[in-house]
Structures are given as C-alpha cells and as structure tokens.
Amino acid sequence: MSGQALSSGTTTRRRVLFGLLDADGWSWASLKAFFWFIVIIFMLGYIPDRAYYFTVFSTIDLGILAWSPVNLCPPENRTLPCPAPAGAVLPWEPSPTELALPAPRTDGAAVVAGTKLVYIGGSDGTAASDKVFVATLYPNGNFSSWTEGPALPQPLTNEAAAFLGGQIFVLGGSDSTGAPTTSAYVTTVDPATGALGPWQTADEAKLPLTLPAPRTGAAIAVAGDGLFLVGGDDGTGPVTSVWKSTLDAKGKLAAWQPQADLVRPQSGAGAALIGDFLWVYGGRDANGPTGAVQRGELGTIDGHPGTIVRFGIRNGPPNLPVARADAATFTANGAIYLVGGSDGTAPKGELYWSIPTANGELPAWQHLPQTDLPTAGLAGAAAVTSGSDAFLVGGTSAAGVITQSVRANLAPQPPFFQLGLFGATVPALKISGEIGQQLGYLNAAGAGTIDFILLLLIGWAFAHKEQARGILGRLRRRG
C-alpha cells in the first residue's frame, strides 16, 4: 500500500515589483490603492478640467512645466524674448497722423473716463493752455480722432488729474505765469454718452478740494476710498507734503488731510498704489532729475483706515537705475512703469518696470531694448492705460513739442508650445465668448462621463477576471 507524501509545511509566497514586495502583503496593497486613487483623480478631475480649458484657452499645460528648454511664441510678440518676462510690454507703435492732437502739447494730464480718453491742459512749449481734447476709446485698443471738449476755467500745465466716481478732477498745476496754483476743478461725465459737462471750481461744485497750498507737478494716486496728492513744487522747489481726500458716506470727496510726509522732497514723480503700499518714483528733487523711490505704508490712525503712516527710502536698490524727470509713469497688472523723461540734458526713450511684492519689496528694475520708445526720446508725455493697452500722448522730443501718440500692448502672449522634462504646453482651440464657455462645459462633462464609464468597466473586469480574460481572448482571435 503506497503512502501519501506529506508536504514540508512551507509555502512559497509570490513576489512582485521585481521581487521587492510580497504580493499578499500590506505594502503592495497600499501601493495599488494609491495608484488607483491617482488614476481616479486623473480621469475624473484632471482630464475634464483640461477638456474645458482646451476649448476656451489658446494653450493648455500638460503635466508640470516648471522650466522649458523649448519655447515657441506667436508672431504678435515680435522681437520680445520667448517667453516674455513678467511685466514686459510689446514694442511701442506710433499712432497714425489722423489720431494726432489738434495742437502740440506737453506736460498736460490725461485720464480715461469710461469710453473717453481726455487730454487736459498742458503747454505748447511757450504757454500753458486751457484746451481739453476728447477721443473715444474702442474695445480693440484704438481711439477716434480728437475733438475739443469744454475748456478749463484757466490755462494749466503740470497739473494732476484723476477720474473717480464719474467725475474728472484737475488739481493744482502752473498757471499762465508759471506760478503754482491751489485750484481744483471738476467736471461730470455723462454715463450714457461719455460727454463732459462744464468745468466747475471746487466751491461751485460744493466740494472742499481747493488745495491747502500751491502745488504744481504733484503726483496723484486713486485709492478705493479717495485721492492721494503727493509731493510737487510750491514755487520755491520740491516739497515733501502728502495729502488725502477721502470719500464720505455720500460718495463725496472731503477736505484734504495731511498724511505722513515724504522722506525727501520730490516733484513730477510717478505714484502707484498697490496693495497697502504707495510707491513714489522718479521726478525731481532739490538737485534736479532723480531716480529715488519712496515707499509709503498704509495703515489706520485714529480710526481712519487707508492712511499713510510712514514713508521709507533706501540708498541703492530699489531706486531707478537712472535719474529721470518729466517721464511718463503708469501702473498695470501689479507692475509700475516709467518711460521716457529727461536726464537733465535731453529726452530719453528707455522703459523701466518693476513688480512690487505683496510684502512691499521692490525687486530690481527691468529693461529691454525692444520696449524702448521708437523715437530717440520723449519727455512730458501723458500716460494712460485702457484695457490691455498703454498710451503716451503728446510730449517733447528732440525736435520739439509733438502732437503724436504711441501705444503699447501690456499683455504679450505666452508661448503656444513649450516642452520640458515634466510636461508640455500645446495649442488649444480658444473659442471665445459664451459659446466657448458652454462648449467647454460640454467637453468637460463628456470627458468625465466617458472616463466614469471606463472606470466602471475596469472595476467589472477586476471583479470578473475569468470572464474578462475570455472576452479579451475572443477579441484577440477575431483580430
């Protein structure tokens, strides 16, 4: 009678992942769970998200693209580096002669009031002017020919101007004799037509906005709750004064209140309010053109928020790399810009920009030769922004006071193709408007539905392995 052999009492456990893990152990089970967790997120989250943005954006990112050695940019960026540095503008374009000012102007003020571009006062090179010119802005970044609007009550140059709450305010400036003024004028812009009403003095408009002291060349910054008027010249030289007019409960501007003084006198500077900081840069000090940058910090004093509590200044960075007076200054997309101006000897054409950080630090100023003005130099131009475009109107070139304007687009296009080690950027459809959004939602829903069905099929296949193998076998034989 034959005997049955007994086993040795040991079993061989199957190993996976090149023999590193036990196929029945917790490590392998956890790794598989994590893998399918990532797959589910990818199929039900990432792919539908990319499907939406593929429809409405010009490009989409696939994977993580921290740095790319391969970049292809659209021809609209022209000679800019690819990709363009943050804050860079497209090269400046002169406007056609049909859009020239009716008369040469420099050292005037310009504002965008709704759909209107308004140029106020200024000088023809010999005398201050009371003329106001108005053009209509179009959505494509162009504007119409200039027409004459209501004249100022008196000629002014180097005045400050701002648009706030449906009204244009013109503050200070030099009169026909060249003396600084305390004047404050206001006009209301018709919300339907954009037409300017007649100019009124502050007293006529029942607004306590007459300046506490004469000022010309003061910088102005529009805040959510009022206006800041910074520095300027009182007729004896640059000053350190800073005033604020705050909107009251009825939306009316109140009397000027002193703020913390500038550390150093500064006139004709640029002023940019970004977050809780007011940046004052360029212009003139007691010695002439300056590259100084001063930073004001906003806080609360005596229950009044939005008050400048102190100004600070540093030698060296973040000051401008050059001294510039009569430069055009503006802010857009969190960056501050200075273009043109004079170093005290001749008009210049360079553009400099910097992007302040949220904690009030100002990195080094950037400059690209491609973004310099097309003319040899320009001082005294008035700068405004509208949408994604910046305009410089009038000014003084080496040939004298001009009537022309130039325009630059503030939004260079990102690369339409990038290839890196961990991802890529590829072209997409970019269907604009409401149609694009609705199609994007449909694409996302369709991709999510298909992926959900695929996950159900994968789950069924794992739960019915023999049947799944049989179906695959039949498919192979038919193939």
mmCIF file of C-alpha atoms in Angstrom, residues 139-449:
data_model
loop_
_atom_site.group_PDB
_atom_site.id
_atom_site.type_symbol
_atom_site.label_atom_id
_atom_site.label_comp_id
_atom_site.label_asym_id
_atom_site.label_seq_id
_atom_site.Cartn_x
_atom_site.Cartn_y
_atom_site.Cartn_z
ATOM 1 C CA PRO A 139 -12.565 97.815 -27.483
ATOM 2 C CA ASN A 140 -9.790 96.820 -29.916
ATOM 3 C CA GLY A 141 -7.350 99.281 -28.318
ATOM 4 C CA ASN A 142 -7.735 102.080 -30.859
ATOM 5 C CA PHE A 143 -9.290 105.501 -30.347
ATOM 6 C CA SER A 144 -11.039 108.042 -32.541
ATOM 7 C CA SER A 145 -9.850 111.417 -33.778
ATOM 8 C CA TRP A 146 -9.685 114.107 -31.110
ATOM 9 C CA THR A 147 -12.440 116.660 -30.655
ATOM 10 C CA GLU A 148 -12.411 119.735 -28.466
ATOM 11 C CA GLY A 149 -14.162 119.463 -25.109
ATOM 12 C CA PRO A 150 -15.141 122.132 -22.603
ATOM 13 C CA ALA A 151 -12.169 124.375 -21.806
ATOM 14 C CA LEU A 152 -10.695 124.701 -18.317
ATOM 15 C CA PRO A 153 -11.522 127.900 -16.416
ATOM 16 C CA GLN A 154 -7.846 128.873 -16.729
ATOM 17 C CA PRO A 155 -4.715 127.652 -18.552
ATOM 18 C CA LEU A 156 -2.828 124.963 -16.621
ATOM 19 C CA THR A 157 0.250 122.837 -17.123
ATOM 20 C CA ASN A 158 1.859 120.163 -14.930
ATOM 21 C CA GLU A 159 -1.489 119.679 -13.215
ATOM 22 C CA ALA A 160 -2.678 116.429 -11.607
ATOM 23 C CA ALA A 161 -5.847 114.780 -12.934
ATOM 24 C CA ALA A 162 -7.886 111.729 -11.976
ATOM 25 C CA PHE A 163 -11.219 110.084 -12.782
ATOM 26 C CA LEU A 164 -13.220 108.922 -9.754
ATOM 27 C CA GLY A 165 -16.908 108.269 -9.199
ATOM 28 C CA GLY A 166 -17.996 109.518 -12.629
ATOM 29 C CA GLN A 167 -16.108 112.811 -12.309
ATOM 30 C CA ILE A 168 -12.780 114.176 -13.537
ATOM 31 C CA PHE A 169 -10.762 116.175 -11.024
ATOM 32 C CA VAL A 170 -7.959 118.569 -12.044
ATOM 33 C CA LEU A 171 -5.764 119.683 -9.148
ATOM 34 C CA GLY A 172 -3.044 122.299 -8.899
ATOM 35 C CA GLY A 173 -0.655 122.946 -11.773
ATOM 36 C CA SER A 174 1.101 126.052 -13.081
ATOM 37 C CA ASP A 175 -0.963 128.936 -14.472
ATOM 38 C CA SER A 176 -0.201 131.168 -17.462
ATOM 39 C CA THR A 177 2.504 132.990 -15.475
ATOM 40 C CA GLY A 178 4.181 129.738 -14.435
ATOM 41 C CA ALA A 179 3.118 130.108 -10.800
ATOM 42 C CA PRO A 180 1.796 127.071 -8.845
ATOM 43 C CA THR A 181 -1.917 127.205 -8.038
ATOM 44 C CA THR A 182 -4.297 125.905 -5.387
ATOM 45 C CA SER A 183 -7.022 125.377 -7.995
ATOM 46 C CA ALA A 184 -9.343 122.397 -8.057
ATOM 47 C CA TYR A 185 -11.722 121.861 -10.969
ATOM 48 C CA VAL A 186 -14.292 119.156 -11.557
ATOM 49 C CA THR A 187 -16.462 118.012 -14.451
ATOM 50 C CA THR A 188 -19.092 115.285 -14.509
ATOM 51 C CA VAL A 189 -19.003 112.678 -17.268
ATOM 52 C CA ASP A 190 -22.382 111.653 -18.679
ATOM 53 C CA PRO A 191 -22.637 107.877 -18.033
ATOM 54 C CA ALA A 192 -24.691 107.279 -21.190
ATOM 55 C CA THR A 193 -22.828 109.342 -23.783
ATOM 56 C CA GLY A 194 -19.456 109.995 -22.131
ATOM 57 C CA ALA A 195 -19.871 113.725 -22.783
ATOM 58 C CA LEU A 196 -18.069 116.102 -20.414
ATOM 59 C CA GLY A 197 -20.087 118.710 -18.568
ATOM 60 C CA PRO A 198 -18.831 122.253 -17.955
ATOM 61 C CA TRP A 199 -15.911 122.640 -15.565
ATOM 62 C CA GLN A 200 -16.685 123.927 -12.097
ATOM 63 C CA THR A 201 -14.443 125.207 -9.357
ATOM 64 C CA ALA A 202 -14.422 123.196 -6.159
ATOM 65 C CA ASP A 203 -16.538 125.874 -4.500
ATOM 66 C CA GLU A 204 -19.101 125.812 -7.307
ATOM 67 C CA ALA A 205 -19.289 122.020 -7.061
ATOM 68 C CA LYS A 206 -19.627 122.326 -3.258
ATOM 69 C CA LEU A 207 -16.509 120.218 -2.738
ATOM 70 C CA PRO A 208 -13.791 121.266 -0.256
ATOM 71 C CA LEU A 209 -10.972 120.383 -2.679
ATOM 72 C CA THR A 210 -9.100 123.669 -3.033
ATOM 73 C CA LEU A 211 -5.512 122.754 -2.200
ATOM 74 C CA PRO A 212 -4.148 123.803 1.226
ATOM 75 C CA ALA A 213 -1.109 125.337 -0.534
ATOM 76 C CA PRO A 214 0.000 125.974 -4.152
ATOM 77 C CA ARG A 215 1.284 122.893 -5.939
ATOM 78 C CA THR A 216 2.488 122.056 -9.424
ATOM 79 C CA GLY A 217 3.898 118.744 -10.613
ATOM 80 C CA ALA A 218 2.225 116.807 -7.790
ATOM 81 C CA ALA A 219 1.690 113.087 -8.314
ATOM 82 C CA ILE A 220 -1.805 111.695 -7.918
ATOM 83 C CA ALA A 221 -2.934 108.191 -6.964
ATOM 84 C CA VAL A 222 -6.514 106.930 -6.944
ATOM 85 C CA ALA A 223 -7.480 104.787 -3.950
ATOM 86 C CA GLY A 224 -10.677 102.866 -3.393
ATOM 87 C CA ASP A 225 -11.746 105.481 -0.857
ATOM 88 C CA GLY A 226 -10.354 108.710 -2.295
ATOM 89 C CA LEU A 227 -7.347 110.509 -3.781
ATOM 90 C CA PHE A 228 -3.729 110.977 -2.720
ATOM 91 C CA LEU A 229 -1.797 114.070 -3.856
ATOM 92 C CA VAL A 230 1.926 113.534 -3.390
ATOM 93 C CA GLY A 231 4.819 115.983 -3.377
ATOM 94 C CA GLY A 232 5.067 118.606 -6.091
ATOM 95 C CA ASP A 233 6.598 122.069 -6.216
ATOM 96 C CA ASP A 234 5.367 125.117 -4.285
ATOM 97 C CA GLY A 235 7.263 127.665 -6.375
ATOM 98 C CA THR A 236 10.435 127.543 -4.307
ATOM 99 C CA GLY A 237 11.308 123.901 -5.001
ATOM 100 C CA PRO A 238 10.116 120.317 -4.475
ATOM 101 C CA VAL A 239 8.200 119.616 -1.246
ATOM 102 C CA THR A 240 7.505 116.605 0.969
ATOM 103 C CA SER A 241 3.782 117.120 1.610
ATOM 104 C CA VAL A 242 1.269 114.315 1.073
ATOM 105 C CA TRP A 243 -2.498 114.949 1.270
ATOM 106 C CA LYS A 244 -5.539 112.699 1.034
ATOM 107 C CA SER A 245 -9.155 113.482 0.217
ATOM 108 C CA THR A 246 -11.424 110.670 1.392
ATOM 109 C CA LEU A 247 -14.872 109.793 0.092
ATOM 110 C CA ASP A 248 -17.584 110.374 2.693
ATOM 111 C CA ALA A 249 -20.707 108.278 3.266
ATOM 112 C CA LYS A 250 -22.452 110.063 0.371
ATOM 113 C CA GLY A 251 -19.600 109.374 -2.052
ATOM 114 C CA LYS A 252 -18.327 112.975 -1.980
ATOM 115 C CA LEU A 253 -14.676 113.860 -1.593
ATOM 116 C CA ALA A 254 -13.887 115.542 1.729
ATOM 117 C CA ALA A 255 -11.292 118.186 2.569
ATOM 118 C CA TRP A 256 -7.614 117.348 2.193
ATOM 119 C CA GLN A 257 -5.980 115.772 5.224
ATOM 120 C CA PRO A 258 -2.199 115.659 5.757
ATOM 121 C CA GLN A 259 -0.528 112.257 5.659
ATOM 122 C CA ALA A 260 2.980 111.189 6.602
ATOM 123 C CA ASP A 261 5.483 113.348 4.714
ATOM 124 C CA LEU A 262 7.892 112.065 2.105
ATOM 125 C CA VAL A 263 11.391 111.421 3.416
ATOM 126 C CA ARG A 264 12.834 113.654 0.684
ATOM 127 C CA PRO A 265 11.220 116.357 -1.490
ATOM 128 C CA GLN A 266 10.074 115.039 -4.850
ATOM 129 C CA SER A 267 8.201 116.730 -7.723
ATOM 130 C CA GLY A 268 6.913 115.399 -11.036
ATOM 131 C CA ALA A 269 7.201 111.833 -9.758
ATOM 132 C CA GLY A 270 5.102 108.807 -10.572
ATOM 133 C CA ALA A 271 2.761 107.475 -7.890
ATOM 134 C CA ALA A 272 1.386 103.928 -7.812
ATOM 135 C CA LEU A 273 -0.888 102.493 -5.120
ATOM 136 C CA ILE A 274 -0.508 98.698 -4.992
ATOM 137 C CA GLY A 275 -1.955 96.816 -2.044
ATOM 138 C CA ASP A 276 -1.020 98.529 1.201
ATOM 139 C CA PHE A 277 1.873 100.494 -0.277
ATOM 140 C CA LEU A 278 2.170 103.768 -2.180
ATOM 141 C CA TRP A 279 5.223 103.919 -4.438
ATOM 142 C CA VAL A 280 6.656 107.312 -5.451
ATOM 143 C CA TYR A 281 9.432 107.213 -8.042
ATOM 144 C CA GLY A 282 11.412 109.418 -10.388
ATOM 145 C CA GLY A 283 10.861 113.136 -10.969
ATOM 146 C CA ARG A 284 12.956 115.929 -9.475
ATOM 147 C CA ASP A 285 14.445 116.676 -6.110
ATOM 148 C CA ALA A 286 16.352 119.770 -4.961
ATOM 149 C CA ASN A 287 19.307 118.784 -7.170
ATOM 150 C CA GLY A 288 17.423 118.035 -10.413
ATOM 151 C CA PRO A 289 16.312 114.752 -12.024
ATOM 152 C CA THR A 290 16.278 111.847 -9.585
ATOM 153 C CA GLY A 291 15.892 108.082 -9.617
ATOM 154 C CA ALA A 292 14.757 107.927 -5.995
ATOM 155 C CA VAL A 293 11.973 105.557 -4.972
ATOM 156 C CA GLN A 294 9.999 106.169 -1.778
ATOM 157 C CA ARG A 295 7.526 103.725 -0.235
ATOM 158 C CA GLY A 296 4.528 104.784 1.815
ATOM 159 C CA GLU A 297 2.840 102.282 4.129
ATOM 160 C CA LEU A 298 -0.926 102.413 4.611
ATOM 161 C CA GLY A 299 -2.490 101.738 7.991
ATOM 162 C CA THR A 300 -5.078 103.009 10.447
ATOM 163 C CA ILE A 301 -4.658 106.180 12.508
ATOM 164 C CA ASP A 302 -7.362 107.450 14.895
ATOM 165 C CA GLY A 303 -9.871 105.025 13.406
ATOM 166 C CA HIS A 304 -9.175 106.112 9.823
ATOM 167 C CA PRO A 305 -8.010 103.198 7.635
ATOM 168 C CA GLY A 306 -6.154 103.840 4.411
ATOM 169 C CA THR A 307 -3.933 106.489 5.992
ATOM 170 C CA ILE A 308 -0.253 106.706 5.094
ATOM 171 C CA VAL A 309 1.531 106.145 8.389
ATOM 172 C CA ARG A 310 5.130 106.466 7.209
ATOM 173 C CA PHE A 311 7.420 106.761 4.194
ATOM 174 C CA GLY A 312 10.711 104.961 3.768
ATOM 175 C CA ILE A 313 13.615 105.297 1.382
ATOM 176 C CA ARG A 314 16.799 103.309 0.730
ATOM 177 C CA ASN A 315 20.045 104.181 -0.992
ATOM 178 C CA GLY A 316 20.726 101.878 -3.922
ATOM 179 C CA PRO A 317 18.081 99.316 -4.945
ATOM 180 C CA PRO A 318 15.127 99.614 -5.360
ATOM 181 C CA ASN A 319 15.896 103.068 -6.764
ATOM 182 C CA LEU A 320 15.696 103.535 -10.517
ATOM 183 C CA PRO A 321 18.925 102.715 -12.338
ATOM 184 C CA VAL A 322 18.819 106.192 -13.906
ATOM 185 C CA ALA A 323 17.612 109.682 -12.949
ATOM 186 C CA ARG A 324 14.507 110.733 -14.873
ATOM 187 C CA ALA A 325 12.359 113.879 -14.770
ATOM 188 C CA ASP A 326 9.234 114.575 -16.878
ATOM 189 C CA ALA A 327 8.839 110.841 -17.502
ATOM 190 C CA ALA A 328 5.523 109.159 -18.273
ATOM 191 C CA THR A 329 4.505 106.794 -15.466
ATOM 192 C CA PHE A 330 1.678 104.298 -15.087
ATOM 193 C CA THR A 331 0.741 101.090 -13.319
ATOM 194 C CA ALA A 332 -0.861 97.949 -14.752
ATOM 195 C CA ASN A 333 -1.264 94.323 -13.680
ATOM 196 C CA GLY A 334 0.578 94.914 -10.409
ATOM 197 C CA ALA A 335 3.648 96.431 -12.115
ATOM 198 C CA ILE A 336 4.885 100.028 -12.110
ATOM 199 C CA TYR A 337 6.357 101.614 -15.231
ATOM 200 C CA LEU A 338 8.471 104.624 -16.149
ATOM 201 C CA VAL A 339 9.082 105.507 -19.783
ATOM 202 C CA GLY A 340 10.989 108.328 -21.404
ATOM 203 C CA GLY A 341 11.714 111.501 -19.474
ATOM 204 C CA SER A 342 14.866 113.570 -19.314
ATOM 205 C CA ASP A 343 18.162 113.139 -17.502
ATOM 206 C CA GLY A 344 18.582 116.927 -17.449
ATOM 207 C CA THR A 345 20.325 117.116 -20.815
ATOM 208 C CA ALA A 346 17.973 115.550 -23.400
ATOM 209 C CA PRO A 347 14.783 113.451 -23.733
ATOM 210 C CA LYS A 348 15.314 109.709 -23.308
ATOM 211 C CA GLY A 349 13.425 106.718 -24.670
ATOM 212 C CA GLU A 350 14.015 103.810 -22.261
ATOM 213 C CA LEU A 351 11.216 101.985 -20.466
ATOM 214 C CA TYR A 352 11.820 100.553 -16.987
ATOM 215 C CA TRP A 353 9.440 98.452 -14.926
ATOM 216 C CA SER A 354 9.320 96.570 -11.642
ATOM 217 C CA ILE A 355 6.760 94.369 -9.902
ATOM 218 C CA PRO A 356 6.415 95.025 -6.142
ATOM 219 C CA THR A 357 5.930 92.001 -3.917
ATOM 220 C CA ALA A 358 2.947 91.639 -1.588
ATOM 221 C CA ASN A 359 5.119 92.432 1.452
ATOM 222 C CA GLY A 360 6.315 95.723 -0.005
ATOM 223 C CA GLU A 361 9.633 94.768 -1.538
ATOM 224 C CA LEU A 362 10.631 96.179 -4.919
ATOM 225 C CA PRO A 363 12.850 93.875 -6.997
ATOM 226 C CA ALA A 364 15.370 95.249 -9.442
ATOM 227 C CA TRP A 365 14.020 97.390 -12.275
ATOM 228 C CA GLN A 366 13.891 95.613 -15.626
ATOM 229 C CA HIS A 367 14.662 96.974 -19.078
ATOM 230 C CA LEU A 368 14.507 95.513 -22.585
ATOM 231 C CA PRO A 369 15.792 97.444 -25.606
ATOM 232 C CA GLN A 370 12.816 96.070 -27.577
ATOM 233 C CA THR A 371 10.387 98.013 -25.331
ATOM 234 C CA ASP A 372 12.078 101.400 -25.653
ATOM 235 C CA LEU A 373 10.237 104.191 -27.464
ATOM 236 C CA PRO A 374 10.517 104.244 -31.268
ATOM 237 C CA THR A 375 11.702 107.859 -31.116
ATOM 238 C CA ALA A 376 15.102 108.871 -29.777
ATOM 239 C CA GLY A 377 13.482 110.284 -26.658
ATOM 240 C CA LEU A 378 10.285 111.748 -25.243
ATOM 241 C CA ALA A 379 9.661 113.856 -22.128
ATOM 242 C CA GLY A 380 6.485 115.427 -20.806
ATOM 243 C CA ALA A 381 4.128 112.841 -22.344
ATOM 244 C CA ALA A 382 0.888 111.970 -20.537
ATOM 245 C CA ALA A 383 0.394 108.249 -19.861
ATOM 246 C CA VAL A 384 -2.884 106.353 -19.503
ATOM 247 C CA THR A 385 -3.930 102.713 -19.638
ATOM 248 C CA SER A 386 -7.095 101.257 -21.113
ATOM 249 C CA GLY A 387 -7.711 97.528 -21.025
ATOM 250 C CA SER A 388 -4.523 95.828 -22.148
ATOM 251 C CA ASP A 389 -3.051 98.943 -23.790
ATOM 252 C CA ALA A 390 -0.949 101.876 -22.604
ATOM 253 C CA PHE A 391 -0.934 105.222 -24.422
ATOM 254 C CA LEU A 392 1.546 108.094 -24.305
ATOM 255 C CA VAL A 393 0.002 111.323 -25.608
ATOM 256 C CA GLY A 394 1.991 114.379 -26.686
ATOM 257 C CA GLY A 395 5.290 115.317 -25.095
ATOM 258 C CA THR A 396 8.578 116.886 -26.128
ATOM 259 C CA SER A 397 11.036 115.130 -28.422
ATOM 260 C CA ALA A 398 14.422 116.305 -29.623
ATOM 261 C CA ALA A 399 12.552 118.142 -32.413
ATOM 262 C CA GLY A 400 10.204 119.986 -30.031
ATOM 263 C CA VAL A 401 6.647 119.639 -28.740
ATOM 264 C CA ILE A 402 4.682 116.994 -30.672
ATOM 265 C CA THR A 403 1.070 116.090 -31.436
ATOM 266 C CA GLN A 404 1.575 112.335 -31.869
ATOM 267 C CA SER A 405 0.844 109.464 -29.516
ATOM 268 C CA VAL A 406 2.245 105.955 -29.165
ATOM 269 C CA ARG A 407 0.665 102.754 -27.940
ATOM 270 C CA ALA A 408 1.958 99.506 -26.427
ATOM 271 C CA ASN A 409 0.099 96.330 -25.595
ATOM 272 C CA LEU A 410 0.600 95.297 -21.974
ATOM 273 C CA ALA A 411 -0.163 91.605 -22.484
ATOM 274 C CA PRO A 412 2.434 89.681 -24.537
ATOM 275 C CA GLN A 413 1.120 86.267 -25.495
ATOM 276 C CA PRO A 414 2.538 83.202 -23.716
ATOM 277 C CA PRO A 415 4.314 80.527 -25.772
ATOM 278 C CA PHE A 416 1.879 78.447 -27.799
ATOM 279 C CA PHE A 417 4.214 75.452 -27.441
ATOM 280 C CA GLN A 418 6.609 74.518 -24.662
ATOM 281 C CA LEU A 419 8.379 71.256 -23.987
ATOM 282 C CA GLY A 420 10.080 70.440 -20.710
ATOM 283 C CA LEU A 421 11.238 67.451 -18.747
ATOM 284 C CA PHE A 422 7.958 67.057 -16.853
ATOM 285 C CA GLY A 423 5.298 68.385 -19.185
ATOM 286 C CA ALA A 424 4.374 70.422 -22.222
ATOM 287 C CA THR A 425 2.234 73.340 -23.329
ATOM 288 C CA VAL A 426 0.294 72.711 -26.535
ATOM 289 C CA PRO A 427 -2.027 74.851 -28.695
ATOM 290 C CA ALA A 428 -5.733 74.761 -27.906
ATOM 291 C CA LEU A 429 -8.964 75.906 -29.583
ATOM 292 C CA LYS A 430 -9.727 79.207 -27.780
ATOM 293 C CA ILE A 431 -13.412 79.561 -28.678
ATOM 294 C CA SER A 432 -14.294 82.982 -27.253
ATOM 295 C CA GLY A 433 -17.401 84.259 -25.552
ATOM 296 C CA GLU A 434 -20.396 82.485 -24.097
ATOM 297 C CA ILE A 435 -20.356 79.856 -26.861
ATOM 298 C CA GLY A 436 -16.832 78.852 -25.921
ATOM 299 C CA GLN A 437 -17.717 78.513 -22.243
ATOM 300 C CA GLN A 438 -20.789 76.378 -22.971
ATOM 301 C CA LEU A 439 -18.825 74.131 -25.334
ATOM 302 C CA GLY A 440 -16.100 73.901 -22.694
ATOM 303 C CA TYR A 441 -18.613 72.707 -20.107
ATOM 304 C CA LEU A 442 -19.972 70.131 -22.581
ATOM 305 C CA ASN A 443 -16.467 68.868 -23.366
ATOM 306 C CA ALA A 444 -15.656 68.574 -19.669
ATOM 307 C CA ALA A 445 -18.920 66.738 -18.962
ATOM 308 C CA GLY A 446 -18.373 64.417 -21.934
ATOM 309 C CA ALA A 447 -14.802 63.603 -20.921
ATOM 310 C CA GLY A 448 -15.878 62.991 -17.322
ATOM 311 C CA THR A 449 -18.740 60.700 -18.400
#
